PDB file of C-alpha atoms in Angstrom:
ATOM      1  CA  GLN A   1     -31.455  60.566 -85.268  1.00  0.00           C
ATOM      2  CA  VAL A   2     -30.964  61.912 -88.799  1.00  0.00           C
ATOM      3  CA  GLN A   3     -33.497  60.638 -91.309  1.00  0.00           C
ATOM      4  CA  LEU A   4     -33.554  61.113 -95.077  1.00  0.00           C
ATOM      5  CA  VAL A   5     -36.578  60.120 -97.156  1.00  0.00           C
ATOM      6  CA  GLU A   6     -36.512  60.084-100.959  1.00  0.00           C
ATOM      7  CA  SER A   7     -39.571  60.262-103.184  1.00  0.00           C
ATOM      8  CA  GLY A   8     -40.530  60.888-106.792  1.00  0.00           C
ATOM      9  CA  GLY A   9     -39.195  57.817-108.558  1.00  0.00           C
ATOM     10  CA  GLY A  10     -41.176  55.897-111.122  1.00  0.00           C
ATOM     11  CA  LEU A  11     -41.327  54.254-114.532  1.00  0.00           C
ATOM     12  CA  VAL A  12     -40.824  56.528-117.539  1.00  0.00           C
ATOM     13  CA  GLN A  13     -39.825  56.286-121.175  1.00  0.00           C
ATOM     14  CA  ALA A  14     -36.505  57.394-122.596  1.00  0.00           C
ATOM     15  CA  GLY A  15     -36.485  61.155-123.071  1.00  0.00           C
ATOM     16  CA  ASP A  16     -38.941  61.805-120.241  1.00  0.00           C
ATOM     17  CA  SER A  17     -38.315  63.738-117.032  1.00  0.00           C
ATOM     18  CA  LEU A  18     -38.645  63.078-113.313  1.00  0.00           C
ATOM     19  CA  ARG A  19     -38.002  65.136-110.216  1.00  0.00           C
ATOM     20  CA  LEU A  20     -36.768  63.414-107.080  1.00  0.00           C
ATOM     21  CA  SER A  21     -37.084  64.909-103.614  1.00  0.00           C
ATOM     22  CA  CYS A  22     -35.304  64.116-100.372  1.00  0.00           C
ATOM     23  CA  ALA A  23     -36.634  65.429 -97.070  1.00  0.00           C
ATOM     24  CA  ALA A  24     -34.226  65.581 -94.135  1.00  0.00           C
ATOM     25  CA  SER A  25     -34.789  65.770 -90.403  1.00  0.00           C
ATOM     26  CA  GLY A  26     -32.838  65.454 -87.171  1.00  0.00           C
ATOM     27  CA  ARG A  27     -30.001  67.972 -87.425  1.00  0.00           C
ATOM     28  CA  THR A  28     -29.321  71.390 -88.850  1.00  0.00           C
ATOM     29  CA  PHE A  29     -29.846  70.805 -92.557  1.00  0.00           C
ATOM     30  CA  SER A  30     -28.303  74.089 -93.637  1.00  0.00           C
ATOM     31  CA  THR A  31     -24.859  73.012 -92.386  1.00  0.00           C
ATOM     32  CA  TRP A  32     -24.737  69.751 -94.367  1.00  0.00           C
ATOM     33  CA  THR A  33     -23.323  68.905 -97.734  1.00  0.00           C
ATOM     34  CA  MET A  34     -25.976  66.889 -99.553  1.00  0.00           C
ATOM     35  CA  GLY A  35     -25.478  64.323-102.270  1.00  0.00           C
ATOM     36  CA  TRP A  36     -27.311  62.163-104.773  1.00  0.00           C
ATOM     37  CA  PHE A  37     -26.094  58.666-105.614  1.00  0.00           C
ATOM     38  CA  ARG A  38     -27.534  55.793-107.600  1.00  0.00           C
ATOM     39  CA  GLN A  39     -27.068  52.047-107.694  1.00  0.00           C
ATOM     40  CA  ALA A  40     -28.088  49.544-110.339  1.00  0.00           C
ATOM     41  CA  PRO A  41     -28.368  45.804-109.590  1.00  0.00           C
ATOM     42  CA  GLY A  42     -24.954  44.183-109.360  1.00  0.00           C
ATOM     43  CA  LYS A  43     -23.101  47.489-109.534  1.00  0.00           C
ATOM     44  CA  ASP A  44     -21.420  49.762-107.001  1.00  0.00           C
ATOM     45  CA  ARG A  45     -23.093  52.861-105.697  1.00  0.00           C
ATOM     46  CA  GLU A  46     -22.361  55.667-108.161  1.00  0.00           C
ATOM     47  CA  PHE A  47     -21.981  59.388-107.545  1.00  0.00           C
ATOM     48  CA  VAL A  48     -24.553  61.617-109.242  1.00  0.00           C
ATOM     49  CA  ALA A  49     -24.359  65.102-107.705  1.00  0.00           C
ATOM     50  CA  ALA A  50     -23.087  66.940-104.630  1.00  0.00           C
ATOM     51  CA  ILE A  51     -24.769  70.083-103.310  1.00  0.00           C
ATOM     52  CA  PRO A  52     -22.746  72.352-101.014  1.00  0.00           C
ATOM     53  CA  VAL A  53     -24.306  74.294 -98.168  1.00  0.00           C
ATOM     54  CA  SER A  54     -24.557  77.376-100.367  1.00  0.00           C
ATOM     55  CA  GLY A  55     -26.408  75.516-103.102  1.00  0.00           C
ATOM     56  CA  LEU A  56     -23.917  76.910-105.608  1.00  0.00           C
ATOM     57  CA  SER A  57     -21.181  75.259-107.682  1.00  0.00           C
ATOM     58  CA  ILE A  58     -22.904  71.893-107.692  1.00  0.00           C
ATOM     59  CA  ASN A  59     -20.695  68.997-108.765  1.00  0.00           C
ATOM     60  CA  TYR A  60     -22.183  66.517-111.256  1.00  0.00           C
ATOM     61  CA  ALA A  61     -21.030  63.203-112.590  1.00  0.00           C
ATOM     62  CA  ASP A  62     -20.063  63.390-116.249  1.00  0.00           C
ATOM     63  CA  SER A  63     -22.755  60.866-117.093  1.00  0.00           C
ATOM     64  CA  VAL A  64     -25.545  63.231-115.988  1.00  0.00           C
ATOM     65  CA  LYS A  65     -24.036  66.672-116.602  1.00  0.00           C
ATOM     66  CA  GLY A  66     -26.302  68.787-118.773  1.00  0.00           C
ATOM     67  CA  ARG A  67     -29.315  66.564-118.119  1.00  0.00           C
ATOM     68  CA  PHE A  68     -29.733  66.560-114.329  1.00  0.00           C
ATOM     69  CA  THR A  69     -30.058  69.565-112.041  1.00  0.00           C
ATOM     70  CA  ALA A  70     -29.663  69.304-108.271  1.00  0.00           C
ATOM     71  CA  SER A  71     -30.824  71.961-105.826  1.00  0.00           C
ATOM     72  CA  ARG A  72     -31.610  72.516-102.173  1.00  0.00           C
ATOM     73  CA  ASN A  73     -34.258  74.372-100.230  1.00  0.00           C
ATOM     74  CA  ASN A  74     -32.855  74.933 -96.761  1.00  0.00           C
ATOM     75  CA  ALA A  75     -36.119  76.386 -95.455  1.00  0.00           C
ATOM     76  CA  LYS A  76     -37.827  73.067 -96.221  1.00  0.00           C
ATOM     77  CA  ASN A  77     -34.877  70.821 -95.330  1.00  0.00           C
ATOM     78  CA  THR A  78     -35.223  69.303 -98.785  1.00  0.00           C
ATOM     79  CA  ILE A  79     -33.018  68.628-101.798  1.00  0.00           C
ATOM     80  CA  TYR A  80     -34.139  67.887-105.332  1.00  0.00           C
ATOM     81  CA  LEU A  81     -32.865  66.171-108.437  1.00  0.00           C
ATOM     82  CA  GLN A  82     -34.493  67.262-111.676  1.00  0.00           C
ATOM     83  CA  MET A  83     -33.775  64.587-114.267  1.00  0.00           C
ATOM     84  CA  ASN A  84     -34.359  65.424-117.927  1.00  0.00           C
ATOM     85  CA  SER A  85     -33.688  63.494-121.119  1.00  0.00           C
ATOM     86  CA  LEU A  86     -33.640  60.250-119.194  1.00  0.00           C
ATOM     87  CA  LYS A  87     -31.876  57.261-120.715  1.00  0.00           C
ATOM     88  CA  PRO A  88     -32.265  53.538-120.017  1.00  0.00           C
ATOM     89  CA  GLU A  89     -28.807  53.561-118.423  1.00  0.00           C
ATOM     90  CA  ASP A  90     -30.157  55.955-115.780  1.00  0.00           C
ATOM     91  CA  THR A  91     -32.228  53.079-114.383  1.00  0.00           C
ATOM     92  CA  ALA A  92     -31.216  52.581-110.750  1.00  0.00           C
ATOM     93  CA  VAL A  93     -32.222  53.103-107.167  1.00  0.00           C
ATOM     94  CA  TYR A  94     -31.471  56.739-106.335  1.00  0.00           C
ATOM     95  CA  TYR A  95     -30.288  57.668-102.853  1.00  0.00           C
ATOM     96  CA  CYS A  96     -29.816  60.965-101.105  1.00  0.00           C
ATOM     97  CA  ALA A  97     -27.097  61.394 -98.509  1.00  0.00           C
ATOM     98  CA  SER A  98     -25.850  64.010 -96.058  1.00  0.00           C
ATOM     99  CA  ALA A  99     -22.356  64.840 -94.846  1.00  0.00           C
ATOM    100  CA  LEU A 100     -21.183  66.986 -91.965  1.00  0.00           C
ATOM    101  CA  ARG A 101     -17.923  67.688 -93.774  1.00  0.00           C
ATOM    102  CA  SER A 102     -17.379  69.674 -96.941  1.00  0.00           C
ATOM    103  CA  LEU A 103     -14.300  68.859 -99.004  1.00  0.00           C
ATOM    104  CA  GLN A 104     -13.214  69.816-102.494  1.00  0.00           C
ATOM    105  CA  ARG A 105     -14.687  66.615-103.877  1.00  0.00           C
ATOM    106  CA  MET A 106     -17.628  64.880-102.247  1.00  0.00           C
ATOM    107  CA  VAL A 107     -17.962  62.024-104.728  1.00  0.00           C
ATOM    108  CA  ARG A 108     -17.202  58.991-102.553  1.00  0.00           C
ATOM    109  CA  PRO A 109     -20.029  57.329-100.626  1.00  0.00           C
ATOM    110  CA  GLY A 110     -17.786  56.898 -97.574  1.00  0.00           C
ATOM    111  CA  LEU A 111     -17.646  60.664 -97.089  1.00  0.00           C
ATOM    112  CA  TYR A 112     -21.356  60.818 -96.287  1.00  0.00           C
ATOM    113  CA  ASP A 113     -22.767  60.169 -92.841  1.00  0.00           C
ATOM    114  CA  TYR A 114     -26.466  59.469 -93.421  1.00  0.00           C
ATOM    115  CA  TRP A 115     -28.454  57.834 -96.208  1.00  0.00           C
ATOM    116  CA  GLY A 116     -32.047  57.557 -97.302  1.00  0.00           C
ATOM    117  CA  GLN A 117     -33.834  54.349 -98.231  1.00  0.00           C
ATOM    118  CA  GLY A 118     -33.732  55.019-101.966  1.00  0.00           C
ATOM    119  CA  THR A 119     -36.334  55.477-104.684  1.00  0.00           C
ATOM    120  CA  GLN A 120     -36.520  53.395-107.856  1.00  0.00           C
ATOM    121  CA  VAL A 121     -36.150  55.068-111.245  1.00  0.00           C
ATOM    122  CA  THR A 122     -36.796  52.893-114.281  1.00  0.00           C
ATOM    123  CA  VAL A 123     -36.352  54.210-117.818  1.00  0.00           C
ATOM    124  CA  SER A 124     -37.662  52.090-120.676  1.00  0.00           C
ATOM    125  CA  SER A 125     -36.620  52.369-124.307  1.00  0.00           C
TER     126      SER A 125
END
């Protein structure tokens, strides 16, 4: 019933920027914690950012802190990930996710209930 659709990925050079979007439907978006994760080939799914219902006090992985900015627009049922100063190690499939719960730390994939299909981000050097 809940569907998440990511968009905005692409091929860029190191130092460039991209903005990812994730549109949600099916349930009341404004009551969900939203998250961004990424997964490179042969690696586990990695936490990127968690956005609480309020849109404030967003939690970022250390690897992206200071470079990525996550946000949400509840009126549009959409979350965003602005990625600046991209590095080759940022190359991965990026996923958005939603969770009905809201805990102190929402960094584990198992805490999220619904997932999008992912969008590929490739950063060349």
